Short mmCIF file of C-alpha atoms in Angstrom, two decimals:
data_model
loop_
_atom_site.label_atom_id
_atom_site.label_comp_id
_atom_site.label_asym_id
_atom_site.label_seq_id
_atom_site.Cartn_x
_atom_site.Cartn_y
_atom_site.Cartn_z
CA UNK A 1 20.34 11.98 -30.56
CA UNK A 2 18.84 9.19 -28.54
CA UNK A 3 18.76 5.60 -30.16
CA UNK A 4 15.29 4.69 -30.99
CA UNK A 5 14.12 1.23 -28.75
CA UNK A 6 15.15 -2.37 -30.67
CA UNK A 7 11.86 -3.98 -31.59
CA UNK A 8 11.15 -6.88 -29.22
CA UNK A 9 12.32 -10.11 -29.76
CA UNK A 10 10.21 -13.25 -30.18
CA UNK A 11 11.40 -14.31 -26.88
CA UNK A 12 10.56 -11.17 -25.03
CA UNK A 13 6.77 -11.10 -26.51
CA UNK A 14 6.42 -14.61 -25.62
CA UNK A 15 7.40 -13.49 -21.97
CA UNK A 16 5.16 -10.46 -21.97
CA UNK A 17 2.08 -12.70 -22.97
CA UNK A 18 2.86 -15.33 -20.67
CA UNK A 19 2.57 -13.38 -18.14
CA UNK A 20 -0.31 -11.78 -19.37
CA UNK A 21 -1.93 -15.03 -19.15
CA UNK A 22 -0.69 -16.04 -15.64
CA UNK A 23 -2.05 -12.48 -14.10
CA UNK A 24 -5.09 -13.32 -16.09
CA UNK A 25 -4.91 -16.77 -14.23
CA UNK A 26 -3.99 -15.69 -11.25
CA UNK A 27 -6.57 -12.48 -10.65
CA UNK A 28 -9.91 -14.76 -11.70
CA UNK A 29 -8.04 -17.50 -9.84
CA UNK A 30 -10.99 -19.77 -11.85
CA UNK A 31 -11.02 -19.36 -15.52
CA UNK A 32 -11.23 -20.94 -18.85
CA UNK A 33 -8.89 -20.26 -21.72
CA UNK A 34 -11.81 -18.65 -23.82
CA UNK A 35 -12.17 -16.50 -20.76
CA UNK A 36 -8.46 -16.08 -20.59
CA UNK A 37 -8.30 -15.09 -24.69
CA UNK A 38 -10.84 -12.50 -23.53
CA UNK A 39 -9.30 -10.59 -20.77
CA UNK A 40 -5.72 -10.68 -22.51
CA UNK A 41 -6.63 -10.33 -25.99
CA UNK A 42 -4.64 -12.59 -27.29
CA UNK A 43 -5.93 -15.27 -29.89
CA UNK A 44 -7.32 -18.81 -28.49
CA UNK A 45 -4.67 -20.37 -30.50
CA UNK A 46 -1.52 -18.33 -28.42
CA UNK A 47 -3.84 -18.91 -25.18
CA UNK A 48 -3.60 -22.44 -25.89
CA UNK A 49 0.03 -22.65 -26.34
CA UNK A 50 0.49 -20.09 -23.57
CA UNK A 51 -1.50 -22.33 -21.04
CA UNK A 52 0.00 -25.81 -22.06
CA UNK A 53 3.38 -24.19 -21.74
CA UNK A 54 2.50 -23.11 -17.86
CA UNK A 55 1.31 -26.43 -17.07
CA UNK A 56 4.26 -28.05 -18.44
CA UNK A 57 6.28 -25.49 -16.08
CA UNK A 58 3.90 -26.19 -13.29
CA UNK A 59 2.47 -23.13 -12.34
CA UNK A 60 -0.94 -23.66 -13.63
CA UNK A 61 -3.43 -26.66 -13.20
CA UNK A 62 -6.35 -27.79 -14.40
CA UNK A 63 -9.68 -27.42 -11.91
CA UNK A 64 -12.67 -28.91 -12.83
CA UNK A 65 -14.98 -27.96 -15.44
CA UNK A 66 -17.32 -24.49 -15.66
CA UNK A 67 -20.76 -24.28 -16.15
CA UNK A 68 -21.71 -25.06 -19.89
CA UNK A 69 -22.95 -22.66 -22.25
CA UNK A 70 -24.39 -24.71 -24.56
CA UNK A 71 -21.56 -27.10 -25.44
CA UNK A 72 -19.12 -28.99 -23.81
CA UNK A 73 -18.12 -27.46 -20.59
CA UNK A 74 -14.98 -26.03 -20.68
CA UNK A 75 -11.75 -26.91 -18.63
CA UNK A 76 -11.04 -24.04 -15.55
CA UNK A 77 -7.27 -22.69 -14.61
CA UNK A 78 -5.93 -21.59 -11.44
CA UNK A 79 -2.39 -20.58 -10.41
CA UNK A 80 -0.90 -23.53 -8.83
CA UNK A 81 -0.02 -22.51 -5.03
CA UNK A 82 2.89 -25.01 -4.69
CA UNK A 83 3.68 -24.03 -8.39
CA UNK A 84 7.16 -21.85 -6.91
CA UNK A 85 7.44 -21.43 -3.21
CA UNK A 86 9.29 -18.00 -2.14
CA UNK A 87 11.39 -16.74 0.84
CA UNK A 88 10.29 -14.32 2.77
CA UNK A 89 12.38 -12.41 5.05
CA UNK A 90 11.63 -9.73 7.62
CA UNK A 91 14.47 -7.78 9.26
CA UNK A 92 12.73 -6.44 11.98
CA UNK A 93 14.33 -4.60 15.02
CA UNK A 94 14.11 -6.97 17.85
CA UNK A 95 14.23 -10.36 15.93
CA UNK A 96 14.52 -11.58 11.71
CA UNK A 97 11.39 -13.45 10.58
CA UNK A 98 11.70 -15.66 8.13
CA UNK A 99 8.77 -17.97 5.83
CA UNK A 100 8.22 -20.29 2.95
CA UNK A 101 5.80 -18.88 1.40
CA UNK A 102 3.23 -20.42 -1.27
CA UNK A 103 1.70 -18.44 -4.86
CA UNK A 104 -1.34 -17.46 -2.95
CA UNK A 105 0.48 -16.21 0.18
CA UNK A 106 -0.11 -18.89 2.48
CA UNK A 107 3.28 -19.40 4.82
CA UNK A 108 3.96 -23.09 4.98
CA UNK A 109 6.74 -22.79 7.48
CA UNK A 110 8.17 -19.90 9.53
CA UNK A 111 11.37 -18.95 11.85
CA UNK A 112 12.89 -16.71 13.91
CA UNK A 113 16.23 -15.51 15.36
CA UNK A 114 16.39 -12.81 18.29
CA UNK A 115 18.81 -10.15 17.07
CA UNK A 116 19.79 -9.69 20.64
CA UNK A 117 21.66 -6.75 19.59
CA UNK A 118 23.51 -7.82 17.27
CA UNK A 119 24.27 -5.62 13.99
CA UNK A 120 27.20 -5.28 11.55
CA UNK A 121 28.48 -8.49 10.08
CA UNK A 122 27.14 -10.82 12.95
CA UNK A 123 23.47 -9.68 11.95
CA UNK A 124 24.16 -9.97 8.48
CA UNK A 125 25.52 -13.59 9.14
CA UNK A 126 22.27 -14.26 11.07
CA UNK A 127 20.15 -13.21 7.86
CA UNK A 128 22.30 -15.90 5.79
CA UNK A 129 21.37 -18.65 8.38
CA UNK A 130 18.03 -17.65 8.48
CA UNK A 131 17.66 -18.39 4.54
CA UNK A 132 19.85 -21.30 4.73
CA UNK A 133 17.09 -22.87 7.51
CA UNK A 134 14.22 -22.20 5.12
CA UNK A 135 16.37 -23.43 1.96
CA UNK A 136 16.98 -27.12 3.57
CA UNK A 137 13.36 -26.93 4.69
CA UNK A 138 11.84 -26.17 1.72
CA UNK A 139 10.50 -29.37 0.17
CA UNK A 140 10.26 -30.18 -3.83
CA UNK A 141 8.74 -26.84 -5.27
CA UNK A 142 11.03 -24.77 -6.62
CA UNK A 143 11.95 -21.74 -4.80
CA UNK A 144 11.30 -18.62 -7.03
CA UNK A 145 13.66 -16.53 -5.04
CA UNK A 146 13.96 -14.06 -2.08
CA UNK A 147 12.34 -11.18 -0.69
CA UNK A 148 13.34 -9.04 1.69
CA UNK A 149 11.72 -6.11 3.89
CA UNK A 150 13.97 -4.42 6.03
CA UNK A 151 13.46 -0.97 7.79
CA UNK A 152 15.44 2.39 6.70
CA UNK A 153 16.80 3.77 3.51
CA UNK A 154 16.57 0.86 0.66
CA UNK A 155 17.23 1.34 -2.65
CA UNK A 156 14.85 -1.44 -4.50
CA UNK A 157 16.63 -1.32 -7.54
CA UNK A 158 20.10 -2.59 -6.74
CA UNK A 159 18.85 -4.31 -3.77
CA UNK A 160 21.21 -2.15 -1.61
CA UNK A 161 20.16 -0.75 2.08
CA UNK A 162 21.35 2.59 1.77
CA UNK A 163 20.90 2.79 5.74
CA UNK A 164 20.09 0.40 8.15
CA UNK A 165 20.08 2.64 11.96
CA UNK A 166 19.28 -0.56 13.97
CA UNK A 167 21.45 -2.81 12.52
CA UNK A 168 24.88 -0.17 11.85
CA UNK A 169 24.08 -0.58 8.31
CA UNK A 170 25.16 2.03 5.32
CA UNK A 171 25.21 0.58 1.76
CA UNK A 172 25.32 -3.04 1.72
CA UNK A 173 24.15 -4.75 -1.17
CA UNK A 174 22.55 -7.73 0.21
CA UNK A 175 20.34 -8.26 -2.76
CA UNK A 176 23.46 -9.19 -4.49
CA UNK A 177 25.13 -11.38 -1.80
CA UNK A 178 22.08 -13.15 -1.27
CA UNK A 179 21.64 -14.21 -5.01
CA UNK A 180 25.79 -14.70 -5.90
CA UNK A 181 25.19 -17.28 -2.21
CA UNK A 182 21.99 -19.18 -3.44
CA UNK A 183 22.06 -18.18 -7.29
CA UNK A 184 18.31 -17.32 -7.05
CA UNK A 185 16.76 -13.99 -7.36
CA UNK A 186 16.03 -11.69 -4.53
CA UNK A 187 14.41 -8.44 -3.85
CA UNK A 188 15.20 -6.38 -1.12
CA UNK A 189 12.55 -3.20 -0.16
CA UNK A 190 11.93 -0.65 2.47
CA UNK A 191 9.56 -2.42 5.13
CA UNK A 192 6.73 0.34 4.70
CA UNK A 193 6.97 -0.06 1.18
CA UNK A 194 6.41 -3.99 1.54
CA UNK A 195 3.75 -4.02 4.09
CA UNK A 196 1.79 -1.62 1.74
CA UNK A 197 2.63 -4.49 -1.40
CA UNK A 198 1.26 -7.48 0.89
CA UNK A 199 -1.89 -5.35 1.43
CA UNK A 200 -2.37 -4.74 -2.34
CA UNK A 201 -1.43 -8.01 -3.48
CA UNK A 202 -3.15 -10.42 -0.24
CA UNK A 203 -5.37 -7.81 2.33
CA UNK A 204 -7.42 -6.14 -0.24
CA UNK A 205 -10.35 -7.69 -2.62
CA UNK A 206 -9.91 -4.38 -5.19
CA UNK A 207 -6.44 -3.78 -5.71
CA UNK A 208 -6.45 0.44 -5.53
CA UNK A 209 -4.45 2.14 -8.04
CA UNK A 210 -3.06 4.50 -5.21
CA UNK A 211 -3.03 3.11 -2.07
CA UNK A 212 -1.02 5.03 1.15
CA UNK A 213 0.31 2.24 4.16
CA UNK A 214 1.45 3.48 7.10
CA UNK A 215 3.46 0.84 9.59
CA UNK A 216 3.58 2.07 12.97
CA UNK A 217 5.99 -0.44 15.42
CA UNK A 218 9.20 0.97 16.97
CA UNK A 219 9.66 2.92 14.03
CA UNK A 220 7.07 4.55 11.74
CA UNK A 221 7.24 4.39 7.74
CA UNK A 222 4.68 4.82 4.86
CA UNK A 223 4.47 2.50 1.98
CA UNK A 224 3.37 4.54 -1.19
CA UNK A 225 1.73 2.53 -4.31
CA UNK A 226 1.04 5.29 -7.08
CA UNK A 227 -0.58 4.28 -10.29
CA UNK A 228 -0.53 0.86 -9.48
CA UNK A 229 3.53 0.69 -8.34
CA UNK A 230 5.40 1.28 -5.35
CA UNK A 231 6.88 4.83 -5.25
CA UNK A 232 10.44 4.94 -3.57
CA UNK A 233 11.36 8.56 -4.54
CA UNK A 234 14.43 9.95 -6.42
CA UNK A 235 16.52 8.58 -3.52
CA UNK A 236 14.71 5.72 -2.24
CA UNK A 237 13.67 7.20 0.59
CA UNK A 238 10.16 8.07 0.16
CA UNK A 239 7.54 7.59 3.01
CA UNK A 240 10.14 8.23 5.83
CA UNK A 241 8.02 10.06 7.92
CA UNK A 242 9.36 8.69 11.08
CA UNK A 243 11.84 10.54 10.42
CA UNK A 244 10.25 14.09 10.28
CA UNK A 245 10.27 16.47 12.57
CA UNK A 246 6.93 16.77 13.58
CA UNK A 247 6.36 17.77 17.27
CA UNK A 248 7.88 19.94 20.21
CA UNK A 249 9.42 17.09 22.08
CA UNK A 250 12.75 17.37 22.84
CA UNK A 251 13.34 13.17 22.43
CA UNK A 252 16.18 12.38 20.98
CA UNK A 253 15.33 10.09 17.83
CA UNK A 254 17.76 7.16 17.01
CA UNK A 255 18.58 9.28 13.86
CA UNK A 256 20.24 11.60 16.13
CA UNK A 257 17.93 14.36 15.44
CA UNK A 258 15.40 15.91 17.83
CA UNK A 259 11.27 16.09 17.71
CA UNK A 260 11.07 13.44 14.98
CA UNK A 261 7.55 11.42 14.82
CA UNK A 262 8.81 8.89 15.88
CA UNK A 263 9.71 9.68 19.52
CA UNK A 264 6.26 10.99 20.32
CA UNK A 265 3.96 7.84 18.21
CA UNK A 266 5.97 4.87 17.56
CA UNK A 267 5.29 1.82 19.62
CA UNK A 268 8.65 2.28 21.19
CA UNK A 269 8.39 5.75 22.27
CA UNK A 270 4.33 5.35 23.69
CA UNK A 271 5.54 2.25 25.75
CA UNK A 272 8.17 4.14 27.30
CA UNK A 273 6.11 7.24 27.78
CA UNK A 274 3.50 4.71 29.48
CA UNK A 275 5.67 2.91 31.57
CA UNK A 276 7.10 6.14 33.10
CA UNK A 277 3.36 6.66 34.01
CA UNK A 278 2.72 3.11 34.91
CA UNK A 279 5.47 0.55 35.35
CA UNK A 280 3.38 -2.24 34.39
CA UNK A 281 3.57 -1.28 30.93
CA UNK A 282 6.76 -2.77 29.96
CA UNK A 283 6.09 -3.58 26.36
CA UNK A 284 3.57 -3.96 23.35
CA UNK A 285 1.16 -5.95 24.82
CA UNK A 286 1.06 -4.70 28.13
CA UNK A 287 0.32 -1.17 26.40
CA UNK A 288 -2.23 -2.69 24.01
CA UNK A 289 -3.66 -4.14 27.23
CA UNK A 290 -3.67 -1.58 29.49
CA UNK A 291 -5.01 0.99 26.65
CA UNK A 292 -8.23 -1.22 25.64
CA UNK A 293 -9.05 -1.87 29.54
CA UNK A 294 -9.38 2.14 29.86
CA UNK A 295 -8.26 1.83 33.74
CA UNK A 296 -5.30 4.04 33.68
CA UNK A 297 -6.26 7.59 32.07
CA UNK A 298 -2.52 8.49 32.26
CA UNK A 299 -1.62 5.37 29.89
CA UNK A 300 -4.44 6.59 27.96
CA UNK A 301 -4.01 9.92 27.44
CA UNK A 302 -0.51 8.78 26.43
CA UNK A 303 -1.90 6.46 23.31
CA UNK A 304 -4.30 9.44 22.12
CA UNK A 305 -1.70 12.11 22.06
CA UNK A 306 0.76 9.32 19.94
CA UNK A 307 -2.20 9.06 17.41
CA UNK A 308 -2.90 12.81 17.15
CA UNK A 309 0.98 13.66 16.57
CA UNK A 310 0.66 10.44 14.17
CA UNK A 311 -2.97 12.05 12.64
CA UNK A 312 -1.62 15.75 11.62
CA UNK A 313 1.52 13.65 10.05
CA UNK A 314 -1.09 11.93 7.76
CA UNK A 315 -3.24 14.62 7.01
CA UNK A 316 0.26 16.42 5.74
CA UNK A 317 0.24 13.50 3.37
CA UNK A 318 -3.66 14.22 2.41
CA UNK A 319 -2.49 17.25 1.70
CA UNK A 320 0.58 16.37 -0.10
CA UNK A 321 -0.50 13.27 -2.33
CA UNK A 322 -4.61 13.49 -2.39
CA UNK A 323 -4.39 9.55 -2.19
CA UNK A 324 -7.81 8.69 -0.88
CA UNK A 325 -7.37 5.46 0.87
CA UNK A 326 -4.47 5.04 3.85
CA UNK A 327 -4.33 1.83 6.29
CA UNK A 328 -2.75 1.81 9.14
CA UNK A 329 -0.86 -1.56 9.83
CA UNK A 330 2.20 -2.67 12.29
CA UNK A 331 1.53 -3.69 16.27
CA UNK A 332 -0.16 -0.14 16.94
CA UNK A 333 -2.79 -1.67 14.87
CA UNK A 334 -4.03 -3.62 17.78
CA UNK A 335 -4.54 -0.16 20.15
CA UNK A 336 -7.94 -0.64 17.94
CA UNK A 337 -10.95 1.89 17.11
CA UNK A 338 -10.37 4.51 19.73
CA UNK A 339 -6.58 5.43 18.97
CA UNK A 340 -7.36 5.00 15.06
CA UNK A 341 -10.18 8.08 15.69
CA UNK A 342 -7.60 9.35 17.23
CA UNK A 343 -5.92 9.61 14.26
CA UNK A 344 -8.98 10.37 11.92
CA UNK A 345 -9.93 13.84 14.14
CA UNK A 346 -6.07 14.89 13.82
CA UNK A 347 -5.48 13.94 10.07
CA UNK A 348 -8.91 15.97 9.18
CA UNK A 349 -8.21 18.69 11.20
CA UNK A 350 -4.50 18.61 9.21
CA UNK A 351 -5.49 18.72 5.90
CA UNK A 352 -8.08 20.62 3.48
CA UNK A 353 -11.38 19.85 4.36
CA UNK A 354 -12.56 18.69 1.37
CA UNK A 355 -9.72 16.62 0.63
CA UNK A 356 -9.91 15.30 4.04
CA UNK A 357 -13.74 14.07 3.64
CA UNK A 358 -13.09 11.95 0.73
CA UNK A 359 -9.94 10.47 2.31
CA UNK A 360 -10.44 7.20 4.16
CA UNK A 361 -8.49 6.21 6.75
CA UNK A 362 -8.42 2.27 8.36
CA UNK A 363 -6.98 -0.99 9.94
CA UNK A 364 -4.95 -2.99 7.98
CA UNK A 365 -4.68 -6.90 7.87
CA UNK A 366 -3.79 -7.65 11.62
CA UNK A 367 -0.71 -9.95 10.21
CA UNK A 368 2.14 -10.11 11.90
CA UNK A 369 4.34 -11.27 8.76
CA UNK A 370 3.09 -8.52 6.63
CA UNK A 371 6.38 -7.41 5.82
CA UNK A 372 8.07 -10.92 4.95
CA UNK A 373 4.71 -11.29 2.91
CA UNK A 374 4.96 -7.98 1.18
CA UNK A 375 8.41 -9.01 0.18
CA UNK A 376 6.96 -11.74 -1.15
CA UNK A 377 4.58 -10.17 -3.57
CA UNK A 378 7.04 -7.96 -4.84
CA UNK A 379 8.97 -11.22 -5.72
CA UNK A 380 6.03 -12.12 -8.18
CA UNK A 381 5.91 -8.80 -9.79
CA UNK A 382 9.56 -8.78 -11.09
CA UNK A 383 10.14 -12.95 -11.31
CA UNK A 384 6.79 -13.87 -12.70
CA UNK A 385 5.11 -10.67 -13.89
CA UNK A 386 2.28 -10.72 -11.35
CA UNK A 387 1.02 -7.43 -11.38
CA UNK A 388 0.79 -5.58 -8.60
CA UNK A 389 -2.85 -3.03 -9.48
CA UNK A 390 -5.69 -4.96 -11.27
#
């Protein structure tokens, strides 16, 4: 027979409403402690203590007074921005990004290292003097800990990539290296996964309680938030639908399988496809660029077939999960309107009708440090209890 839960400690509840009181803070970003009493239920008395204890700790301050309801006007709270700074780290393919970032997501200071290749131990090496630049850089504030999006397999809760394909990767538990080296918390999650947090938790005024992100740059993943949380899956590996085998082509996929998604609507595989069509299309921008200017119709037919492959993959997901609102995020992003209705037609075509018509399907934030910022929020869920649906 299972052993019934011990009751909370005193220590624990005082946790629990602290940090009911600094999402409380932190959501209204203007608010008295009446106000605050009111949204958290807790009594003006443990508000009061609550409050004095975060501005002791420095993550609250006082702003100004509100507008008076008869008697004196009362004292308005806000998070404190500079109140912990965080490290955000991005491990994408061609280059790591790296940013101090601020409460409210603002980056302060950013860097970057070319990965030129590199994988194994040397890129893990260049992750540790990535950090180690922001660390010395850093300033006074404290630094809360470190996040980290990285693409592949990632198991959130140990903070292990299961499998990293770009950088030779297969169970290391950087989460753990990075906090026995600093001996300050870090996260480590999929890259989907924390592009979709950054939207919920920065891009977005409501936060949705299900919420489908889908990062499209030389590799393709979907970030799931279900009821408010990310969703990895039973093995962490939820939302890999680059990795699917979704179309005829016979492209090999850097998984080593054939037909996968991502060799027919990544970035990677439409600016080769492009360039074989026009050699002035030699990366990114250059497709972006010739896309938008509509003045080669091979280039473009090449874009729109990439977002139709991409559309049937996402109405499999209408289909599948019935989550309503999907954003499309990453450097394909910046193809615009015409490949995004590309991938409307194909995803409603895809999926039931009716599940299809109330399903939404847009642009992301056009950020470039989504991911580091993603990794970010998902910092201030676990370390301060910053909740991630409203």
């Amino acid at each position: 027979m299972a052993s019934l839960p011990e009751r909370a400690t005193h220590q624990q509840t005082r946790t629990f409403n602290q940090q009911l009181v600094l999402r409380a803070v932190y959501d209204r970003n203007a608010i008295s402690r009446a106000d605050v009493a009111r949204a958290t239920g807790l009594t003006r008395t443990s508000v009061s203590e609550l409050v004095a204890s975060l501005l002791t700790d420095g993550l609250l301050e006082e702003t100004g007074r509100g507008p008076s309801t008869g008697g004196k006007a009362p004292i308005l709270l806000r998070v404190r921005a500079a109140g912990r700074h965080l490290i955000g780290i991005d491990l994408g393919e061609a280059e790591f990004t790296g940013a101090v970032v601020d409460l409210r997501g603002t980056i302060l200071r950013s860097q970057k290292i070319p990965l030129n290749g590199r994988d194994g131990d040397e890129a893990l090496a260049l992750v540790f003097a990535l950090i180690d630049e922001l660390v010395a850089s850093n300033g006074t504030s404290p630094v809360l800990g470190v996040g980290v999006g990285a693409p592949g397999i990632v198991d959130p809760r140990t903070g292990t990539i299961r499998w990293g394909v770009h950088l030779g990767w297969t169970d290391v538990p950087l989460g753990r290296m990075i906090e026995e080296r600093y001996g300050i918390p870090a996260v480590v999650a999929n890259d989907s996964h924390a592009a979709a947090l950054a939207e919920l938790t920065f891009g977005l005024a409501s936060r949705p309680n299900n919420l489908v992100v889908v990062r499209v740059g030389r590799g393709i993943g979907a970030g799931l938030i279900i009821n408010g949380q990310p969703f990895h899956g039973d093995g962490s590996g939820a939302g890999e639908i680059g990795h699917a085998r979704t179309t005829e082509s016979n492209e090999r996929c850097r998984c080593g399988r054939i037909g996968c998604l991502e060799t027919v609507a990544s970035m990677r595989a439409m600016v080769a496809a492009a360039c074989a069509v026009n050699p002035a299309v030699t990366d990114d921008a250059t497709l972006v660029d010739v896309f938008r200017s509509g003045r080669d119709p091979k280039v473009h037919e090449v874009v729109l077939d990439g977002g139709t492959v991409l559309g049937r993959a996402i109405g499999a997901l209408i289909a599948t999960l019935n989550i309503t609102q999907i954003l499309l995020v990453g450097p394909a992003a910046k193809l615009g309107d015409e490949w995004l209705n590309a991938v409307r037609v194909a995803a409603s075509t895809a999926a039931l009708e009716q599940l299809a018509t109330e399903t939404t399907i847009d642009l992301g934030a056009d950020h470039e440090d989504i991911v580091l910022l993603g990794a970010s929020a998902l910092l201030m869920n676990t370390e301060l209890g910053l909740s991630l649906a409203r």
